[in-house]
C-alpha positions as a printed Julia matrix, in Angstrom:
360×3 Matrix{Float64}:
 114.01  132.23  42.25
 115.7   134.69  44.85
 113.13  134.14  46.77
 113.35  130.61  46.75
 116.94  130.03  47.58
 116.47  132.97  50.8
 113.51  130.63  52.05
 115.54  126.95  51.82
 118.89  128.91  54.09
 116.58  130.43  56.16
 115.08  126.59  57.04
 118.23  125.51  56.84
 119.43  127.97  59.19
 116.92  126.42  62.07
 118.64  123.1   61.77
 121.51  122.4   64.36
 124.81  122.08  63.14
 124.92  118.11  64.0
 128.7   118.2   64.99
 127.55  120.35  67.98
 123.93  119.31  68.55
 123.16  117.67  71.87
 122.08  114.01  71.45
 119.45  112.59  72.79
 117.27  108.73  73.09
 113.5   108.57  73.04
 112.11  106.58  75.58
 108.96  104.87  74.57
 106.5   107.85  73.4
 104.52  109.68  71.24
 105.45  112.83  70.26
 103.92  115.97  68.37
 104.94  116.2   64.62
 106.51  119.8   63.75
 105.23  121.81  60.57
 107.79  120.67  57.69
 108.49  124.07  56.3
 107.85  126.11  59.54
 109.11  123.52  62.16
 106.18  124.73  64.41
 104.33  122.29  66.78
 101.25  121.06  65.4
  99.2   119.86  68.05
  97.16  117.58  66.39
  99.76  115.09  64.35
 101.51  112.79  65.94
 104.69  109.55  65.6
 105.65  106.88  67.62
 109.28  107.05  69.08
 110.39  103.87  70.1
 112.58  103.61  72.84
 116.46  103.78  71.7
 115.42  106.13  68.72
 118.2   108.2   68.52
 117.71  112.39  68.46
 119.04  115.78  67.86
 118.16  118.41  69.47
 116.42  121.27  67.64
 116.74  125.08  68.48
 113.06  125.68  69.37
 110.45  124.54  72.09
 106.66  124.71  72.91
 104.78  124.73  75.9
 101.82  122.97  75.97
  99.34  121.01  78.78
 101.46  122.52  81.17
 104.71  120.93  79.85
 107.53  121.86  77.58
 108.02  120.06  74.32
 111.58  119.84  72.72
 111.96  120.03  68.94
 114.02  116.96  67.31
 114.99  115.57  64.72
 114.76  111.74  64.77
 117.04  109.14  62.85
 113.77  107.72  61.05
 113.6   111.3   59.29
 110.31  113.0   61.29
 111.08  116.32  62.81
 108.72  116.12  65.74
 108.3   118.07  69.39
 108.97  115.52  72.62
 107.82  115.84  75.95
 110.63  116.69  78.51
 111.46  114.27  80.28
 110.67  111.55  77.77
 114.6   111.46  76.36
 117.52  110.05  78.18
 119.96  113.4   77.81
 123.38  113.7   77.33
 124.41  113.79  81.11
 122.5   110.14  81.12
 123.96  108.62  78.18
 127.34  109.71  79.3
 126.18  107.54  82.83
 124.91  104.34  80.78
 128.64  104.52  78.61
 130.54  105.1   82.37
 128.21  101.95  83.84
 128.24   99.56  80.79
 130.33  100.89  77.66
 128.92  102.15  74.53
 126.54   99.15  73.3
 123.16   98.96  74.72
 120.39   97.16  74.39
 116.82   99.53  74.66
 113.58   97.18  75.2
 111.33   98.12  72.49
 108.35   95.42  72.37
 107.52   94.07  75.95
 108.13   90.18  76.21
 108.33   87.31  78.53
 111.5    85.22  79.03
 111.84   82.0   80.54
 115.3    81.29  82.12
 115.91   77.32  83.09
 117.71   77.54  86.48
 117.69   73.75  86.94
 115.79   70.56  85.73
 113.01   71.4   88.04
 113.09   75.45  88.11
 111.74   77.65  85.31
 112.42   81.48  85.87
 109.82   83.54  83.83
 111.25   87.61  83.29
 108.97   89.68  81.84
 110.85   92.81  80.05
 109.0    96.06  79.65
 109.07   98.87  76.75
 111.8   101.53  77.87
 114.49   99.06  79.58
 118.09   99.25  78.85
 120.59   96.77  79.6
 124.3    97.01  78.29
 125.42   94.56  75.42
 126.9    91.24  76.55
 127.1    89.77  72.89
 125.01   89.22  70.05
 123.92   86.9   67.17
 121.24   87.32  63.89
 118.19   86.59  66.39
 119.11   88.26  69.57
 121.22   89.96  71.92
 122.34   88.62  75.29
 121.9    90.8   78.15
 122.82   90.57  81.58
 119.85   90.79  84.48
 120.65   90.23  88.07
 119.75   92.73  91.18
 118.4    95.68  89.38
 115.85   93.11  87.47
 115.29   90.64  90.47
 116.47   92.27  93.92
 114.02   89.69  95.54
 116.54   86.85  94.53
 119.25   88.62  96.46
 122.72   90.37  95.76
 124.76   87.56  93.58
 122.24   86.76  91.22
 123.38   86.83  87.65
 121.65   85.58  84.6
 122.37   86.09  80.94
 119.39   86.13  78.98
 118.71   86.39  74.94
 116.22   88.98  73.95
 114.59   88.42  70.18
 115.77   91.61  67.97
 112.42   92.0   67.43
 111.62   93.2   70.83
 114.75   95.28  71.68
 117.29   97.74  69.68
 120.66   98.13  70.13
 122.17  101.24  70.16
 125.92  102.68  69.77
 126.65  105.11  72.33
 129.58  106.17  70.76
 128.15  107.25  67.39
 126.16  110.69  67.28
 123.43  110.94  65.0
 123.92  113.57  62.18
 121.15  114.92  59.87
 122.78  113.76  56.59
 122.27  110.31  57.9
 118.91  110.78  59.17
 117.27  112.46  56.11
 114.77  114.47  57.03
 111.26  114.1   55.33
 110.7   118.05  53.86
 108.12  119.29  52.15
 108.44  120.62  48.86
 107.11  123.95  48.01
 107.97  125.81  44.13
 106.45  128.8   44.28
 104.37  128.5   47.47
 103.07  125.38  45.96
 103.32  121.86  47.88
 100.9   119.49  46.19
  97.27  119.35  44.48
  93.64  118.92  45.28
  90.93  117.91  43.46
  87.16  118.23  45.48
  84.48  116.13  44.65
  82.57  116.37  41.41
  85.53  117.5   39.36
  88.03  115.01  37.76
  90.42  117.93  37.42
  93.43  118.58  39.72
  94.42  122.21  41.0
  97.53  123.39  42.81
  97.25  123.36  46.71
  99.58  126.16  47.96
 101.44  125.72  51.27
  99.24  126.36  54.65
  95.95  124.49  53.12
  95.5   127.24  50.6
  94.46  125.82  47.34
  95.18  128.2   44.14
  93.51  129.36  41.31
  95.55  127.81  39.09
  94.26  124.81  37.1
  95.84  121.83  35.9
  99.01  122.03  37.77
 102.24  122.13  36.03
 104.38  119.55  37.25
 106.89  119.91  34.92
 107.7   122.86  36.23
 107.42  121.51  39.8
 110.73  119.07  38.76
 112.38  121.43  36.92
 113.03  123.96  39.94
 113.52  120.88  42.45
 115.71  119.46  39.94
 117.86  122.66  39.98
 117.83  122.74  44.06
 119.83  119.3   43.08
 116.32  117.45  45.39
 114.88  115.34  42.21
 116.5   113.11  39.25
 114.72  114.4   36.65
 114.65  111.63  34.61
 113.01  109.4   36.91
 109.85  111.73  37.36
 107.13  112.28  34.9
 105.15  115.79  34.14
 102.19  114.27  33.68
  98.9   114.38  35.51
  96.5   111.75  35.84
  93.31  112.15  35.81
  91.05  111.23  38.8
  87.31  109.84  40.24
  84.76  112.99  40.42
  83.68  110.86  43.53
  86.73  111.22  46.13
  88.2   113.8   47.02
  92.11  113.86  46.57
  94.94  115.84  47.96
  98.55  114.87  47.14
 101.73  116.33  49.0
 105.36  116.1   47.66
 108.48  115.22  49.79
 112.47  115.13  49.64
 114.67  114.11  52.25
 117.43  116.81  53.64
 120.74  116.1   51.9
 119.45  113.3   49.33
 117.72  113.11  46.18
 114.65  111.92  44.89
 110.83  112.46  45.16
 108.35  110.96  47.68
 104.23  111.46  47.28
 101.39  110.98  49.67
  98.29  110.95  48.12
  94.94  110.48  50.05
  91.63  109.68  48.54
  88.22  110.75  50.42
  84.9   109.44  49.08
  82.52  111.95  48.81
  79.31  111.7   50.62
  78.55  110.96  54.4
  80.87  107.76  54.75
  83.91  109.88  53.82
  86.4   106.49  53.78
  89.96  107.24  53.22
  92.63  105.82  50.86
  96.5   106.58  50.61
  98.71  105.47  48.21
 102.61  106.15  49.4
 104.95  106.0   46.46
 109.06  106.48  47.42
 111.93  108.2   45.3
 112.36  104.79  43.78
 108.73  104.41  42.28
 107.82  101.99  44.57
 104.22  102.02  45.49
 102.04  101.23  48.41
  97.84  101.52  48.67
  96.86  101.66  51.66
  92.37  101.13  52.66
  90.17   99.13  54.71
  90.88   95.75  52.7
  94.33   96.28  52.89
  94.43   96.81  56.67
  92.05   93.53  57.23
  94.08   92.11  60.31
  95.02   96.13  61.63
  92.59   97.91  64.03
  91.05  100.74  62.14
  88.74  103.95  62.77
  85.23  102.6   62.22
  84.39  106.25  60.53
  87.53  106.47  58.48
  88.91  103.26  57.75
  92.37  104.25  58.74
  94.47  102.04  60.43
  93.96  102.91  64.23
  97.52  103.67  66.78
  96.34  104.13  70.11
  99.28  102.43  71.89
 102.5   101.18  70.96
 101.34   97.42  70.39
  98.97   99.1   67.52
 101.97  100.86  66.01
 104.11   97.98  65.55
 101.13   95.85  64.19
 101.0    98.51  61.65
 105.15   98.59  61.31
 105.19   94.73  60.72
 102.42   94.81  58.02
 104.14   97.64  56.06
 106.78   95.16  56.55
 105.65   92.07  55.38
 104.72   94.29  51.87
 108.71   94.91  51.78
 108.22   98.85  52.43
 111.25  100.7   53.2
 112.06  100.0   57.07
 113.64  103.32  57.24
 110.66  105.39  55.36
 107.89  103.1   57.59
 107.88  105.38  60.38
 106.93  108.47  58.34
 104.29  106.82  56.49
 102.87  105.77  60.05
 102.83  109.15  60.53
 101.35  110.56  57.44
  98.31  107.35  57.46
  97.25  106.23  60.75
  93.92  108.07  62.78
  96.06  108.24  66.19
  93.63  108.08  68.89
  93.49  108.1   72.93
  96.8   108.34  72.93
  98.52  105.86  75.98
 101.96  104.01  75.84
  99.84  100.94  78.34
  96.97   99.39  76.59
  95.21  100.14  73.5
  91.91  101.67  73.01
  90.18  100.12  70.64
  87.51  102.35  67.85
């Protein structure tokens, strides 16, 4: 148990003391997820940050393609490495508060805008991903901006319009109010005894533990009531809302199941994916929160998503394919603030690009 407690401070110890971390704003991009436990870049697993997600900054960095990637942790819980230059930094979110005051509005979704200038004269503006205009007011569809020279220098120097931009397509963001890791809850994974989840290969219906790093153990038929006991002592599970039994599963798929808390709250979260065994190797995830709510996640499911013709995951090769998937978690009333991380955890992200999408 030593052991244990030793391990969490010296995690704990890598996270920045958010009173004193710098802040930072994604633009539009996709970043590099960081190991959970180790917070080391992991080349291959990736998020979307859309633009106005608010950051801290971690301690560590990683060079890679010739670039330097920042470690942070992001207010939808994913501790992730970002590309340099891909953040508005503290020197330039002290310039937007000293042009236009602590309210601003970050373009998120791109979309057209027609402006009436007259009975006669239709103005069409066409807003991109990554633009930020200060807050003029706001209502429960939209925020009014202000666009004149900076948006339409052709129209000349006195040129003022207020337009509304749909919430949907834009976020607006508080200059004023740092982010602090209590608030943004980072996703963790949980580990008793260098165990983090189970796997059960094909042609078995029993479930063994899978120890952290990919490692599965000899140990058979996994005790999960031991697995909430010690998180229920770290204070990271209500005890009484978990179960310590196992269920049994298909000798045809393949399963492997990881657990999750979030930093400074309680409560379980579990990703489990489902391969079929054989040469068409289809995957299934089922995503069920702290609160028992469950999502299943396949082919079917994702019938109006763009999917991996192999894998039948749900395909994010640009931003527009991301926020098709963010709206259909959506519309099945899935936690907006744990959407991002099960994004993370479920789609095949492909040919990565921030213009258009590549299709499977």
């Amino acid at each position: 148990m030593k052991n244990n407690v030793l391990k969490l401070v010296l995690i704990f110890a890598l996270l920045p003391a958010s009173a004193f971390a710098e802040q930072l704003i994604s633009k539009s991009v996709f970043v590099q997820l960081a190991d959970p436990i180790s917070h080391q870049f992991k080349k291959n697993r990736f998020a979307y940050f859309p633009a106005g997600t608010k950051l801290i900054k971690g301690e560590l960095t990683a060079d890679y393609r010739g670039s330097t990637r920042v470690l942070v942790y992001a207010e939808n819980g994913i501790e992730a490495y970002i590309k340099e230059g891909m953040y508005w930094n503290k020197d330039q979110i002290h310039s937007f508060i000293k042009e236009g005051g602590n309210k601003w509005v970050f373009i998120t979704r791109p979309k057209d805008i027609v402006k009436k200038i007259s009975d006669k004269v239709k103005l069409v503006i066409g807003f991109s991903r990554g633009e930020t205009y200060p807050l003029i007011e706001e209502d429960e569809d939209s925020f009014t901006i202000k666009v004149g020279k900076n948006k339409l220098p052709e129209l000349g120097e006195d040129v003022n319009y207020k337009v509304s931009i749909p919430r949907i397509n834009s976020k607006l963001v508080d200059l004023s109010k740092s982010l602090v890791l209590r608030d943004a809850g980072i996703f963790k994974l949980s580990i008793v005894d260098g165990i983090s989840g189970i796997k059960k290969p094909c042609n078995t219906k029993t479930a063994i533990a899978s120890k952290y790093g990919g490692k599965i153990s000899g140990e058979v038929g996994f005790s999960l009531k031991k697995f909430w006991l010690e998180l229920t002592a770290k204070g990271e599970v209500s005890a009484e809302t978990e179960t310590s039994k196992l269920e049994e599963f298909d000798k045809n798929e393949n399963v492997s199941r990881e657990y999750y808390t979030r930093s400074f709250n309680t409560g379980i979260y579990k990703l489990t994916r489902y391969k079929s065994c054989g040469a068409k190797q289809e995957y299934k995830y089922i995503y069920t929160n702290k609160d028992i709510d469950e999502i299943i996640i396949h082919r079917e499911w994702a019938e109006k998503l763009d999917k991996d013709s192999r894998t039948g995951q749900v395909l994010v090769t640009c931003p527009q394919q991301y926020f098709d998937y963010f709206d259909e978690l959506s519309e099945w009333n899935s936690d907006p603030e744990e959407i991002p991380f099960i994004i993370s955890k479920t789609a095949k992200f492909k040919s990565l690009t921030t213009k258009e999408c590549v299709k499977s």
